[in-house]
Coordinates of C-alpha atoms in Angstrom, one line a residue:
M291 CA 42.5 103.2 132.3
R292 CA 45.4 102.2 134.5
P293 CA 47.1 99.8 132.0
I294 CA 46.6 102.5 129.3
F295 CA 48.2 105.2 131.5
L296 CA 51.1 102.9 132.5
G297 CA 51.7 102.0 128.8
L298 CA 51.7 105.7 127.9
L299 CA 54.1 106.5 130.8
M300 CA 56.4 103.7 129.6
L301 CA 56.4 105.1 126.1
V302 CA 57.2 108.6 127.3
T303 CA 60.0 107.2 129.5
L304 CA 61.5 105.0 126.9
S305 CA 61.4 107.8 124.2
G306 CA 64.1 109.5 126.3
C307 CA 66.3 106.5 125.6
A308 CA 66.1 107.0 121.8
R309 CA 69.6 106.7 120.4
G310 CA 69.2 109.5 117.7
A311 CA 71.5 110.0 114.7
L312 CA 75.1 109.7 114.7
D313 CA 76.2 113.2 113.4
I314 CA 79.4 113.8 111.6
D315 CA 80.9 117.2 110.7
C316 CA 82.8 117.3 107.4
P317 CA 82.6 120.7 105.8
S318 CA 84.1 119.5 102.5
F319 CA 81.6 116.6 102.0
E320 CA 79.0 118.3 99.9
T321 CA 81.6 119.6 97.5
M322 CA 83.3 116.1 97.1
R323 CA 80.3 113.9 97.0
R324 CA 79.0 113.1 93.4
D325 CA 75.7 111.9 92.0
L326 CA 76.1 108.5 90.2
P327 CA 75.4 109.2 86.5
Y328 CA 72.3 107.7 85.0
S329 CA 72.7 105.4 82.2
Q330 CA 70.9 106.1 78.8
L331 CA 68.3 103.6 79.6
E332 CA 67.7 105.0 83.2
R333 CA 67.4 108.5 81.6
E334 CA 64.7 107.1 79.4
I335 CA 62.8 105.2 82.1
H336 CA 63.0 108.4 84.3
G337 CA 61.6 110.4 81.4
L338 CA 64.7 112.8 81.4
G339 CA 64.7 113.4 77.6
A340 CA 65.9 111.9 74.4
E341 CA 69.4 110.6 73.7
Q342 CA 72.1 113.1 74.6
T343 CA 74.6 114.1 72.0
A344 CA 77.2 114.7 74.8
P345 CA 77.8 112.8 78.1
A346 CA 76.0 114.1 81.1
P347 CA 78.4 116.2 83.4
E348 CA 78.3 113.5 86.0
Q349 CA 79.3 110.8 83.4
A350 CA 82.1 113.0 82.0
E351 CA 83.4 113.6 85.5
L352 CA 83.5 110.1 86.5
T353 CA 85.1 109.1 83.2
K354 CA 87.8 111.7 83.7
R355 CA 88.4 110.4 87.2
V356 CA 89.0 106.9 86.1
E357 CA 91.1 108.0 83.1
N358 CA 93.3 110.1 85.3
T359 CA 94.4 107.0 87.3
L360 CA 95.9 105.3 84.3
P361 CA 99.3 105.9 82.8
S362 CA 98.7 108.2 79.8
D363 CA 101.4 106.8 77.7
Y364 CA 102.5 103.5 76.3
D365 CA 105.7 101.8 77.3
P366 CA 108.5 102.9 75.2
A367 CA 110.4 99.6 75.8
H368 CA 107.3 97.9 74.0
P369 CA 105.9 100.3 71.5
E370 CA 103.7 97.6 70.1
A371 CA 102.0 97.0 73.4
P372 CA 98.5 98.6 74.0
T373 CA 98.2 101.3 76.8
P374 CA 96.9 100.2 80.3
T375 CA 93.3 100.0 80.9
P376 CA 91.4 99.7 84.2
I377 CA 91.3 96.7 86.4
L378 CA 88.1 96.7 88.6
L379 CA 87.4 95.2 92.0
L380 CA 83.8 95.6 93.2
L381 CA 83.4 94.8 96.8
S382 CA 79.7 94.0 98.1
G383 CA 78.1 94.6 101.4
G384 CA 77.6 91.9 104.0
G385 CA 78.4 93.1 107.7
Q386 CA 80.4 90.4 109.5
W387 CA 80.5 88.4 106.2
G388 CA 83.1 91.0 105.1
A389 CA 85.6 88.6 107.2
F390 CA 85.3 86.1 104.3
G391 CA 86.4 88.7 101.7
A392 CA 89.2 89.9 104.0
G393 CA 90.6 86.4 104.3
Y394 CA 90.3 85.7 100.6
L395 CA 92.0 88.8 99.4
N396 CA 94.8 88.7 101.9
E397 CA 95.6 85.1 101.0
L398 CA 95.7 86.1 97.2
R399 CA 98.1 88.8 98.2
L400 CA 100.3 86.4 100.2
R401 CA 100.4 84.1 97.2
S402 CA 101.2 87.0 94.8
D403 CA 98.0 86.4 93.0
L404 CA 96.3 89.6 93.8
P405 CA 95.8 91.8 90.8
E406 CA 96.8 95.4 90.8
F407 CA 93.5 97.0 90.9
T408 CA 93.2 100.6 89.6
V409 CA 89.5 101.1 90.3
I410 CA 87.9 99.8 93.5
T411 CA 84.3 100.4 94.6
G412 CA 82.7 99.5 97.9
V413 CA 79.3 99.6 99.7
S414 CA 78.7 98.9 103.3
T415 CA 81.3 96.5 104.6
G416 CA 82.9 96.7 101.1
G417 CA 83.3 100.4 101.6
L418 CA 85.3 99.7 104.7
Q419 CA 87.3 97.1 102.9
S420 CA 88.2 99.4 100.1
L421 CA 90.1 101.8 102.4
F422 CA 92.6 98.9 103.3
I423 CA 92.7 97.0 100.0
S424 CA 93.5 100.1 98.0
V425 CA 96.6 100.9 100.1
A426 CA 97.7 97.3 99.6
T427 CA 100.7 97.2 102.0
T428 CA 101.3 94.5 104.5
E429 CA 100.3 96.9 107.3
A430 CA 97.1 97.8 105.6
F431 CA 96.1 94.2 105.2
D432 CA 97.0 93.5 108.8
G433 CA 94.6 96.3 109.5
L434 CA 91.8 94.8 107.3
L435 CA 92.2 91.5 109.2
A436 CA 92.1 93.1 112.5
A437 CA 89.0 95.0 111.6
Y438 CA 87.2 91.8 111.2
D439 CA 88.6 90.3 114.3
P440 CA 86.8 92.1 117.2
V441 CA 87.3 90.8 120.8
R442 CA 83.6 91.3 121.4
E443 CA 80.5 92.6 119.5
S444 CA 80.5 95.7 121.6
D445 CA 83.8 96.7 119.9
V446 CA 81.8 97.2 116.7
V447 CA 78.2 98.1 117.6
D448 CA 76.1 99.0 120.6
R449 CA 73.4 96.3 120.0
N450 CA 70.2 96.4 122.0
P451 CA 67.4 93.9 122.3
A452 CA 65.2 93.7 119.2
W453 CA 62.1 94.8 121.0
Q454 CA 63.8 98.1 121.9
A455 CA 64.4 99.0 118.2
A456 CA 60.9 100.8 118.0
F457 CA 61.9 103.4 120.3
R458 CA 65.6 103.5 120.0
G459 CA 65.4 103.8 116.2
S460 CA 67.6 100.9 115.3
L461 CA 68.9 97.6 116.5
A462 CA 72.5 98.9 117.1
G463 CA 74.4 102.1 117.4
L464 CA 77.6 102.8 115.5
E465 CA 79.8 104.9 117.8
P466 CA 82.1 101.8 118.6
L467 CA 82.6 101.4 114.8
R468 CA 83.2 105.0 114.3
R469 CA 86.0 104.8 116.9
R470 CA 87.4 101.6 115.3
L471 CA 87.5 103.2 111.9
E472 CA 89.2 106.4 113.1
N473 CA 91.8 104.4 114.9
A474 CA 92.5 102.2 111.9
L475 CA 92.9 105.3 109.6
C476 CA 95.1 107.2 112.1
P477 CA 95.3 106.7 115.9
D478 CA 94.8 109.7 118.1
D479 CA 98.5 109.6 119.3
R480 CA 99.6 110.1 115.6
I481 CA 97.0 112.2 114.0
D482 CA 98.7 115.5 115.0
D483 CA 102.3 114.3 114.3
P484 CA 103.1 114.5 110.6
S485 CA 106.4 112.6 111.3
R486 CA 104.5 109.5 112.2
D487 CA 102.9 107.6 109.3
C488 CA 99.4 106.1 109.4
M489 CA 97.2 104.4 106.9
L490 CA 95.6 107.7 106.0
D491 CA 98.9 108.7 104.4
G492 CA 98.9 105.6 102.3
L493 CA 95.4 106.6 101.0
R494 CA 96.8 110.1 100.3
A495 CA 99.7 108.8 98.2
L496 CA 97.3 107.1 95.9
K497 CA 96.4 110.4 94.1
G498 CA 96.6 109.8 90.3
R499 CA 97.1 106.0 90.8
K500 CA 93.9 104.6 92.0
T501 CA 90.2 105.6 92.1
V502 CA 88.5 104.2 95.4
L503 CA 84.8 104.9 95.4
I504 CA 82.6 104.5 98.4
G505 CA 78.8 104.5 97.6
F506 CA 75.8 105.5 99.6
V507 CA 72.2 106.7 99.1
N508 CA 71.2 110.2 100.0
A509 CA 68.1 109.8 102.2
E510 CA 66.6 113.3 101.2
N511 CA 66.7 113.0 97.5
G512 CA 67.1 109.1 96.9
R513 CA 70.0 109.5 94.6
F514 CA 72.9 107.1 94.8
Q515 CA 76.1 109.1 95.5
Y516 CA 79.8 108.3 96.0
V517 CA 82.9 109.9 97.2
D518 CA 86.5 109.2 96.2
A519 CA 88.3 108.1 99.3
V520 CA 91.6 109.2 97.8
D521 CA 90.3 112.7 97.3
L522 CA 89.1 112.9 100.9
A523 CA 92.5 111.7 102.1
Q524 CA 94.0 114.9 100.6
L525 CA 92.2 117.1 103.1
P526 CA 94.2 118.0 106.5
R527 CA 94.8 114.9 108.5
R528 CA 92.0 115.4 111.1
E529 CA 89.4 116.4 108.7
A530 CA 90.4 113.6 106.2
R531 CA 90.0 111.0 109.0
T532 CA 86.6 112.3 110.0
C533 CA 85.3 112.5 106.5
L534 CA 86.5 109.1 105.5
T535 CA 85.1 107.6 108.6
G536 CA 81.8 109.4 107.8
A537 CA 81.7 108.1 104.2
A538 CA 82.3 104.5 105.4
L539 CA 79.7 104.8 108.0
A540 CA 77.1 106.3 105.7
S541 CA 77.7 103.5 103.2
A542 CA 77.0 100.9 106.0
A543 CA 73.9 102.6 107.7
M544 CA 71.3 100.1 106.8
P545 CA 67.9 101.5 108.1
V546 CA 66.4 99.7 111.3
F547 CA 69.6 97.7 111.7
F548 CA 72.0 100.5 112.3
Q549 CA 71.8 104.0 113.8
Q550 CA 71.1 106.7 111.3
V551 CA 74.2 108.5 110.0
R552 CA 74.1 112.2 109.2
I553 CA 76.9 114.1 107.6
N554 CA 76.5 117.9 108.0
G555 CA 72.8 117.3 108.9
V556 CA 72.1 115.1 105.8
A557 CA 71.0 111.4 106.4
Y558 CA 72.5 108.7 104.3
Y559 CA 71.5 105.1 103.9
D560 CA 73.5 101.9 103.2
G561 CA 74.7 101.9 99.5
G562 CA 73.9 98.2 99.2
V563 CA 70.2 99.0 98.5
R564 CA 71.3 100.4 95.1
S565 CA 74.6 98.6 94.6
S566 CA 73.7 97.2 91.3
V567 CA 73.4 100.6 89.6
F568 CA 76.8 101.5 91.3
E569 CA 78.6 98.6 89.9
A570 CA 77.1 98.7 86.4
S571 CA 77.8 102.5 86.2
V572 CA 81.4 102.2 87.2
A573 CA 82.0 99.3 84.8
H574 CA 80.3 101.3 82.0
T575 CA 82.6 104.1 82.7
A576 CA 85.7 101.8 82.7
A577 CA 84.5 100.4 79.4
L578 CA 84.3 104.0 78.0
V579 CA 87.9 104.6 79.0
T580 CA 88.9 101.2 77.5
E581 CA 87.2 102.0 74.2
R582 CA 89.0 105.4 73.9
R583 CA 92.3 103.7 74.4
A584 CA 91.4 101.0 71.9
I585 CA 90.9 103.7 69.3
L586 CA 94.1 105.4 70.2
D587 CA 96.0 102.2 70.0
A588 CA 94.7 101.3 66.6
L589 CA 96.0 104.7 65.3
Y590 CA 99.4 103.7 66.5
N591 CA 99.2 100.0 65.6
R592 CA 99.4 98.8 69.1
V593 CA 98.3 95.1 69.2
W594 CA 95.4 94.1 71.4
V595 CA 95.8 90.2 71.3
D596 CA 92.4 89.7 73.0
R597 CA 90.1 92.7 72.8
D598 CA 87.5 91.2 75.3
A599 CA 90.2 90.6 77.9
R600 CA 91.1 94.3 78.2
L601 CA 88.6 95.0 80.9
P602 CA 88.8 92.4 83.8
I603 CA 86.1 93.0 86.4
Y604 CA 86.5 91.2 89.8
V605 CA 83.6 90.9 92.2
V606 CA 83.8 89.9 95.9
R607 CA 80.4 88.9 97.2
N608 CA 80.9 89.3 101.1
G609 CA 78.3 86.5 101.9
P610 CA 76.4 83.6 100.3
T611 CA 74.2 83.9 97.3
T612 CA 71.4 81.8 98.8
V613 CA 69.0 82.9 101.5
E614 CA 69.4 80.9 104.7
P615 CA 66.2 79.0 105.6
D616 CA 64.4 80.2 108.6
P617 CA 61.5 77.7 109.6
A618 CA 60.8 79.6 112.7
I619 CA 59.5 82.7 110.8
S620 CA 56.1 81.2 110.3
N621 CA 55.6 81.4 114.0
Q622 CA 56.8 85.0 114.4
P623 CA 54.0 87.2 112.9
G624 CA 55.3 90.3 114.5
P625 CA 56.3 93.3 112.4
L626 CA 59.9 93.4 113.3
S627 CA 60.5 89.8 112.6
A628 CA 58.7 90.1 109.4
A629 CA 60.7 93.2 108.4
L630 CA 64.1 91.6 109.2
R631 CA 63.3 88.4 107.2
A632 CA 62.0 90.4 104.3
E633 CA 65.2 92.5 104.4
S634 CA 67.5 89.4 104.2
I635 CA 65.5 88.1 101.2
V636 CA 65.5 91.5 99.5
V637 CA 69.2 92.1 100.1
N638 CA 70.2 88.8 98.8
Q639 CA 68.2 89.3 95.6
L640 CA 69.8 92.8 95.1
E641 CA 73.3 91.3 95.4
V642 CA 72.6 88.4 92.9
G643 CA 70.8 90.8 90.6
S644 CA 73.7 93.3 90.6
I645 CA 76.0 90.6 89.4
S646 CA 73.7 89.6 86.6
A647 CA 73.3 93.2 85.7
L648 CA 77.0 93.5 85.3
R649 CA 77.1 90.7 82.9
I650 CA 74.2 92.1 80.9
E651 CA 75.9 95.5 80.8
H652 CA 79.2 93.8 79.7
P653 CA 78.2 90.6 77.8
R654 CA 81.9 89.8 76.9
G655 CA 85.1 89.9 78.6
P656 CA 86.4 88.5 82.1
L657 CA 83.8 88.8 84.9
L658 CA 85.3 86.9 87.9
L659 CA 83.3 86.3 91.0
V660 CA 84.0 84.8 94.5
T661 CA 81.3 84.2 97.1
A662 CA 81.0 82.7 100.6
D663 CA 78.9 79.8 99.4
G664 CA 80.0 76.6 101.1
W665 CA 80.6 78.2 104.4
E666 CA 78.5 75.7 106.3
E667 CA 80.4 72.8 104.9
A668 CA 83.6 74.6 106.1
G669 CA 82.3 74.2 109.6
C670 CA 81.3 77.8 110.2
V671 CA 78.4 78.2 112.7
K672 CA 76.4 81.4 112.6
P673 CA 75.2 82.2 116.1
G674 CA 71.5 83.0 116.8
G675 CA 70.0 85.5 119.0
G676 CA 70.4 88.4 116.7
V677 CA 74.2 88.6 117.1
M678 CA 75.6 90.9 114.3
F679 CA 79.4 90.5 114.8
D680 CA 80.5 87.2 116.3
K681 CA 84.3 86.7 116.8
G682 CA 84.2 82.9 116.3
F683 CA 82.0 83.1 113.2
M684 CA 84.1 85.8 111.6
N685 CA 87.4 84.0 112.4
C686 CA 86.0 80.9 110.6
L687 CA 84.9 83.0 107.6
T688 CA 88.4 84.5 107.5
R689 CA 89.9 81.0 107.3
Y690 CA 87.4 80.0 104.9
G691 CA 88.1 82.9 102.5
A692 CA 91.8 82.0 102.8
Q693 CA 91.0 78.4 102.0
K694 CA 89.1 79.4 98.8
A695 CA 92.1 81.6 97.7
R696 CA 94.4 78.5 97.8
V697 CA 92.6 76.4 95.2
P698 CA 93.9 76.3 91.6
D699 CA 91.2 78.6 90.2
P700 CA 90.0 80.8 93.0
W701 CA 87.7 82.9 90.9
I702 CA 84.4 81.8 89.4
S703 CA 84.6 82.8 85.7
L704 CA 81.0 83.8 84.6
S705 CA 79.9 82.8 81.1
Q706 CA 79.9 85.4 78.4
L707 CA 76.7 86.3 76.7
P708 CA 76.3 85.9 72.8
L709 CA 76.2 89.1 70.8
R710 CA 73.7 89.5 68.1
G711 CA 74.5 87.3 65.1
Q712 CA 77.2 85.4 67.0
E713 CA 77.3 81.9 68.2
P714 CA 77.1 81.6 72.0
P715 CA 80.6 81.6 73.5
A716 CA 82.0 78.5 75.0
P717 CA 81.4 78.3 78.8
P718 CA 84.5 79.1 80.9
D719 CA 86.8 76.2 82.0
S720 CA 86.5 77.1 85.7

């Protein structure tokens, strides 16, 4: 009886150490978040009715949002030129692997090779990146690099030993990341002084110029939802900072790994668990906008030299596409070890599947990809011991990303798929 009593006493004592949720108060969040529209195929799978004669409200709203960020008129100096269409950047999750994407995109900027993206989406670490990349100033990119250069892991998360996850509710708390994000958006010594600029003002200035979507999963109803960071930035400064921080944290809140994030009492999960539908839906929306403009341009005899090239989609995979070997897992039969290993395998498959789904949704046209594959050959050493954010490893990934951006063809151009009745297209040169 004594061991049982002591065990129960320990559980009761440790339960008082439970971390609990990270609560964020953003009164405007419910009115600004949106459900990701179902595709026609998804509607059929879910049994939501026959083919619609008109777009669902969610699709119509997203289409209008993307369309409103593009110039509505053609260039009078070149009346024969087609009207502008979206240029998409899709940023994946990956935690500390986001250092790779940060180094890669910054190096492209320094070399004047970074496209002028009009639609940017991000989940998890990609959601954080989207805030900086959309602003696209030197100061914003400096902030992006700083975000992936912590002095110590505790600057990003409060990590506890893995064995404590059962009663703490997660492997790491997110309060340090919350403070880090708030400081990057607008430091406390500037937030109440409108005469002093901060990155938040750069986001606010993107209204009507860019769409910046951060995705997450509503834990209560299971729906993938998103907010437009540019819309959130229009709120009063303090509220905007809180709400943008909340959206980025919600998108990164991977269950078990990180502390639960609640906004106005509603729990949200890492958007990476459904990133494939997010990317495919946004790309589909951009295609709808592009098709509308193609019809209009045809009426005015504006020439599309290469119709397929009108919708370039760029994808940054913040991490490798292969699962790292783990020979030790066979001798670790515990539930937590099994859950963490399964999570790494499933997430990898989701990321690879999301890229494949994009090509199936858009069989033709430029689909350009970069990944962190090759990181080991670059000399980067990932630390063991459950470390989530290691300065040395992240610095190496940043350098490796920059190195990849310096090669003659830095993007992988994915093969196009043949359409019915057509010969298979030639594989890309790169």
